[in-house]
Amino acid sequence: MSYAPAALVAAAQAKGDRTPADMARRMNVSYLAVYRWAKGKHVPGPAGLAAIERAYGLTPAELMREDAAA
């Protein structure tokens, strides 16, 4: 399984958050953390996953996707 930042971005846009700054304000986390999550550069840790779930209703399972079989 791997992290799917597109789910986070889609949920944010559905709530009207267009930029990482908008998302950071809604989640009350740093801009840099949200930027990295939205770009897929970092995977949110437990506190970040909790903030995403509170703000956008996305569970950790919804942020992960199955990798294609090699």
Short mmCIF file of N, CA, C and O in Angstrom, two decimals:
data_model
loop_
_atom_site.label_atom_id
_atom_site.label_comp_id
_atom_site.label_asym_id
_atom_site.label_seq_id
_atom_site.Cartn_x
_atom_site.Cartn_y
_atom_site.Cartn_z
N MET A 1 0.85 -1.18 0.00
CA MET A 1 0.00 0.00 0.00
C MET A 1 0.89 1.23 0.00
O MET A 1 1.98 1.23 0.55
N SER A 2 0.38 2.27 -0.61
CA SER A 2 1.12 3.53 -0.63
C SER A 2 0.16 4.70 -0.44
O SER A 2 -1.04 4.59 -0.67
N TYR A 3 0.74 5.80 -0.03
CA TYR A 3 -0.01 7.01 0.25
C TYR A 3 -0.52 7.63 -1.06
O TYR A 3 0.21 7.73 -2.04
N ALA A 4 -1.78 8.07 -1.06
CA ALA A 4 -2.41 8.68 -2.24
C ALA A 4 -2.79 10.13 -1.94
O ALA A 4 -3.87 10.39 -1.43
N PRO A 5 -1.90 11.08 -2.23
CA PRO A 5 -2.20 12.48 -1.91
C PRO A 5 -3.39 13.03 -2.68
O PRO A 5 -4.00 14.01 -2.25
N ALA A 6 -3.74 12.44 -3.80
CA ALA A 6 -4.88 12.94 -4.60
C ALA A 6 -6.17 12.90 -3.79
O ALA A 6 -7.03 13.78 -3.96
N ALA A 7 -6.33 11.93 -2.92
CA ALA A 7 -7.54 11.85 -2.09
C ALA A 7 -7.62 13.04 -1.14
O ALA A 7 -8.69 13.62 -0.95
N LEU A 8 -6.48 13.42 -0.57
CA LEU A 8 -6.45 14.58 0.32
C LEU A 8 -6.78 15.86 -0.44
O LEU A 8 -7.60 16.66 0.00
N VAL A 9 -6.17 16.04 -1.58
CA VAL A 9 -6.39 17.25 -2.39
C VAL A 9 -7.86 17.32 -2.83
O VAL A 9 -8.48 18.39 -2.75
N ALA A 10 -8.42 16.20 -3.26
CA ALA A 10 -9.82 16.19 -3.70
C ALA A 10 -10.76 16.55 -2.55
O ALA A 10 -11.71 17.32 -2.72
N ALA A 11 -10.51 15.99 -1.37
CA ALA A 11 -11.35 16.29 -0.21
C ALA A 11 -11.24 17.76 0.18
O ALA A 11 -12.24 18.39 0.53
N ALA A 12 -10.03 18.30 0.10
CA ALA A 12 -9.83 19.71 0.43
C ALA A 12 -10.57 20.61 -0.56
O ALA A 12 -11.25 21.56 -0.17
N GLN A 13 -10.47 20.29 -1.83
CA GLN A 13 -11.14 21.09 -2.84
C GLN A 13 -12.66 21.01 -2.69
O GLN A 13 -13.36 22.00 -2.92
N ALA A 14 -13.16 19.85 -2.29
CA ALA A 14 -14.60 19.71 -2.07
C ALA A 14 -15.09 20.62 -0.94
O ALA A 14 -16.25 21.04 -0.94
N LYS A 15 -14.21 20.93 0.02
CA LYS A 15 -14.55 21.84 1.11
C LYS A 15 -14.21 23.29 0.79
O LYS A 15 -14.36 24.17 1.63
N GLY A 16 -13.68 23.54 -0.42
CA GLY A 16 -13.37 24.90 -0.82
C GLY A 16 -11.94 25.33 -0.55
O GLY A 16 -11.60 26.49 -0.74
N ASP A 17 -11.10 24.42 -0.10
CA ASP A 17 -9.70 24.75 0.16
C ASP A 17 -8.90 24.51 -1.12
O ASP A 17 -8.78 23.37 -1.57
N ARG A 18 -8.38 25.58 -1.70
CA ARG A 18 -7.70 25.48 -2.99
C ARG A 18 -6.18 25.41 -2.88
O ARG A 18 -5.52 24.99 -3.81
N THR A 19 -5.62 25.86 -1.77
CA THR A 19 -4.16 25.92 -1.63
C THR A 19 -3.72 25.19 -0.37
O THR A 19 -4.53 24.99 0.56
N PRO A 20 -2.44 24.81 -0.30
CA PRO A 20 -1.94 24.22 0.95
C PRO A 20 -2.12 25.16 2.15
O PRO A 20 -2.35 24.70 3.26
N ALA A 21 -2.06 26.47 1.91
CA ALA A 21 -2.28 27.42 3.01
C ALA A 21 -3.70 27.31 3.54
O ALA A 21 -3.92 27.35 4.76
N ASP A 22 -4.68 27.18 2.64
CA ASP A 22 -6.07 27.00 3.07
C ASP A 22 -6.21 25.72 3.89
O ASP A 22 -6.87 25.69 4.93
N MET A 23 -5.58 24.65 3.40
CA MET A 23 -5.66 23.36 4.08
C MET A 23 -5.00 23.44 5.46
O MET A 23 -5.53 22.91 6.44
N ALA A 24 -3.86 24.10 5.52
CA ALA A 24 -3.13 24.21 6.79
C ALA A 24 -3.96 24.96 7.83
O ALA A 24 -3.99 24.57 9.00
N ARG A 25 -4.63 26.03 7.40
CA ARG A 25 -5.47 26.78 8.34
C ARG A 25 -6.61 25.90 8.85
O ARG A 25 -6.92 25.90 10.04
N ARG A 26 -7.26 25.16 7.96
CA ARG A 26 -8.39 24.32 8.37
C ARG A 26 -7.93 23.22 9.34
O ARG A 26 -8.60 22.88 10.29
N MET A 27 -6.75 22.65 9.07
CA MET A 27 -6.26 21.53 9.89
C MET A 27 -5.46 21.99 11.09
O MET A 27 -5.12 21.18 11.95
N ASN A 28 -5.11 23.28 11.14
CA ASN A 28 -4.29 23.83 12.22
C ASN A 28 -2.94 23.12 12.32
O ASN A 28 -2.49 22.72 13.40
N VAL A 29 -2.31 22.96 11.15
CA VAL A 29 -0.95 22.40 11.08
C VAL A 29 -0.12 23.33 10.19
O VAL A 29 -0.65 24.24 9.56
N SER A 30 1.17 23.08 10.13
CA SER A 30 2.04 23.98 9.38
C SER A 30 1.82 23.87 7.87
O SER A 30 1.47 22.82 7.34
N TYR A 31 2.05 24.98 7.20
CA TYR A 31 1.94 25.03 5.75
C TYR A 31 2.89 24.01 5.12
O TYR A 31 2.51 23.30 4.18
N LEU A 32 4.11 23.96 5.60
CA LEU A 32 5.11 23.08 5.00
C LEU A 32 4.69 21.62 5.08
O LEU A 32 4.85 20.87 4.12
N ALA A 33 4.13 21.22 6.21
CA ALA A 33 3.66 19.83 6.35
C ALA A 33 2.57 19.53 5.32
O ALA A 33 2.63 18.51 4.62
N VAL A 34 1.61 20.42 5.21
CA VAL A 34 0.50 20.21 4.26
C VAL A 34 1.02 20.20 2.83
O VAL A 34 0.61 19.38 2.02
N TYR A 35 1.91 21.11 2.51
CA TYR A 35 2.49 21.15 1.17
C TYR A 35 3.13 19.80 0.83
O TYR A 35 2.92 19.26 -0.25
N ARG A 36 3.92 19.28 1.75
CA ARG A 36 4.58 18.00 1.52
C ARG A 36 3.59 16.86 1.39
O ARG A 36 3.78 15.96 0.57
N TRP A 37 2.54 16.87 2.20
CA TRP A 37 1.52 15.81 2.08
C TRP A 37 0.80 15.90 0.75
O TRP A 37 0.58 14.90 0.08
N ALA A 38 0.43 17.13 0.35
CA ALA A 38 -0.33 17.32 -0.89
C ALA A 38 0.49 16.96 -2.12
O ALA A 38 -0.07 16.51 -3.13
N LYS A 39 1.79 17.17 -2.07
CA LYS A 39 2.66 16.84 -3.19
C LYS A 39 3.14 15.39 -3.16
O LYS A 39 3.80 14.94 -4.08
N GLY A 40 2.84 14.67 -2.07
CA GLY A 40 3.26 13.28 -1.96
C GLY A 40 4.71 13.10 -1.57
O GLY A 40 5.28 12.02 -1.70
N LYS A 41 5.33 14.16 -1.06
CA LYS A 41 6.73 14.09 -0.66
C LYS A 41 6.90 13.43 0.71
O LYS A 41 7.95 12.87 0.98
N HIS A 42 5.89 13.54 1.55
CA HIS A 42 5.89 12.91 2.87
C HIS A 42 4.53 12.29 3.14
O HIS A 42 3.51 12.77 2.62
N VAL A 43 4.53 11.27 3.97
CA VAL A 43 3.29 10.63 4.40
C VAL A 43 2.94 11.21 5.77
O VAL A 43 3.82 11.31 6.64
N PRO A 44 1.70 11.61 6.00
CA PRO A 44 1.33 12.15 7.31
C PRO A 44 1.54 11.11 8.42
O PRO A 44 1.25 9.93 8.23
N GLY A 45 2.03 11.59 9.54
CA GLY A 45 2.16 10.73 10.71
C GLY A 45 0.83 10.65 11.44
O GLY A 45 -0.20 11.16 10.96
N PRO A 46 0.83 10.03 12.63
CA PRO A 46 -0.43 9.87 13.37
C PRO A 46 -1.15 11.18 13.66
O PRO A 46 -2.37 11.27 13.49
N ALA A 47 -0.43 12.22 14.07
CA ALA A 47 -1.08 13.50 14.35
C ALA A 47 -1.64 14.12 13.07
O ALA A 47 -2.73 14.70 13.07
N GLY A 48 -0.90 14.01 11.98
CA GLY A 48 -1.36 14.53 10.69
C GLY A 48 -2.58 13.78 10.19
O GLY A 48 -3.53 14.39 9.68
N LEU A 49 -2.57 12.47 10.33
CA LEU A 49 -3.73 11.67 9.92
C LEU A 49 -4.97 12.06 10.73
O LEU A 49 -6.07 12.15 10.18
N ALA A 50 -4.78 12.31 12.01
CA ALA A 50 -5.91 12.72 12.86
C ALA A 50 -6.43 14.09 12.42
O ALA A 50 -7.65 14.30 12.37
N ALA A 51 -5.53 15.01 12.08
CA ALA A 51 -5.95 16.34 11.62
C ALA A 51 -6.71 16.24 10.30
O ALA A 51 -7.72 16.92 10.11
N ILE A 52 -6.24 15.40 9.41
CA ILE A 52 -6.92 15.21 8.12
C ILE A 52 -8.31 14.62 8.34
O ILE A 52 -9.28 15.07 7.74
N GLU A 53 -8.40 13.66 9.22
CA GLU A 53 -9.70 13.04 9.48
C GLU A 53 -10.68 14.04 10.10
O GLU A 53 -11.85 14.09 9.71
N ARG A 54 -10.20 14.86 11.04
CA ARG A 54 -11.07 15.87 11.65
C ARG A 54 -11.53 16.91 10.63
O ARG A 54 -12.69 17.30 10.62
N ALA A 55 -10.62 17.35 9.79
CA ALA A 55 -10.93 18.44 8.86
C ALA A 55 -11.72 17.98 7.63
O ALA A 55 -12.60 18.69 7.17
N TYR A 56 -11.39 16.81 7.13
CA TYR A 56 -11.97 16.39 5.85
C TYR A 56 -12.72 15.06 5.90
O TYR A 56 -13.30 14.66 4.90
N GLY A 57 -12.70 14.39 7.03
CA GLY A 57 -13.43 13.14 7.15
C GLY A 57 -12.77 11.96 6.45
O GLY A 57 -13.41 10.92 6.29
N LEU A 58 -11.53 12.11 6.03
CA LEU A 58 -10.81 11.02 5.37
C LEU A 58 -10.14 10.13 6.41
O LEU A 58 -9.40 10.63 7.25
N THR A 59 -10.37 8.84 6.33
CA THR A 59 -9.71 7.91 7.23
C THR A 59 -8.34 7.55 6.65
O THR A 59 -8.10 7.72 5.45
N PRO A 60 -7.44 7.04 7.49
CA PRO A 60 -6.15 6.60 6.96
C PRO A 60 -6.30 5.58 5.83
O PRO A 60 -5.55 5.63 4.86
N ALA A 61 -7.29 4.71 5.93
CA ALA A 61 -7.50 3.71 4.88
C ALA A 61 -7.84 4.38 3.55
O ALA A 61 -7.45 3.89 2.48
N GLU A 62 -8.55 5.49 3.59
CA GLU A 62 -8.92 6.20 2.36
C GLU A 62 -7.73 6.94 1.73
O GLU A 62 -7.77 7.26 0.55
N LEU A 63 -6.72 7.20 2.54
CA LEU A 63 -5.52 7.88 2.05
C LEU A 63 -4.49 6.92 1.49
O LEU A 63 -3.47 7.35 0.96
N MET A 64 -4.74 5.64 1.62
CA MET A 64 -3.81 4.63 1.14
C MET A 64 -4.42 3.92 -0.06
O MET A 64 -5.62 3.80 -0.16
N ARG A 65 -3.58 3.46 -0.95
CA ARG A 65 -4.07 2.71 -2.11
C ARG A 65 -3.26 1.44 -2.26
O ARG A 65 -2.09 1.37 -1.85
N GLU A 66 -3.88 0.48 -2.88
CA GLU A 66 -3.19 -0.78 -3.16
C GLU A 66 -2.19 -0.58 -4.29
O GLU A 66 -2.51 0.05 -5.30
N ASP A 67 -0.99 -1.09 -4.12
CA ASP A 67 -0.01 -1.05 -5.20
C ASP A 67 -0.35 -2.12 -6.22
O ASP A 67 -0.85 -3.18 -5.87
N ALA A 68 -0.06 -1.82 -7.47
CA ALA A 68 -0.29 -2.81 -8.53
C ALA A 68 0.68 -3.97 -8.35
O ALA A 68 1.83 -3.79 -7.96
N ALA A 69 0.21 -5.17 -8.63
CA ALA A 69 1.07 -6.35 -8.51
C ALA A 69 2.15 -6.28 -9.58
O ALA A 69 1.89 -5.95 -10.73
N ALA A 70 3.35 -6.61 -9.18
CA ALA A 70 4.48 -6.53 -10.13
C ALA A 70 4.59 -7.78 -10.96
O ALA A 70 4.12 -8.80 -10.69
#
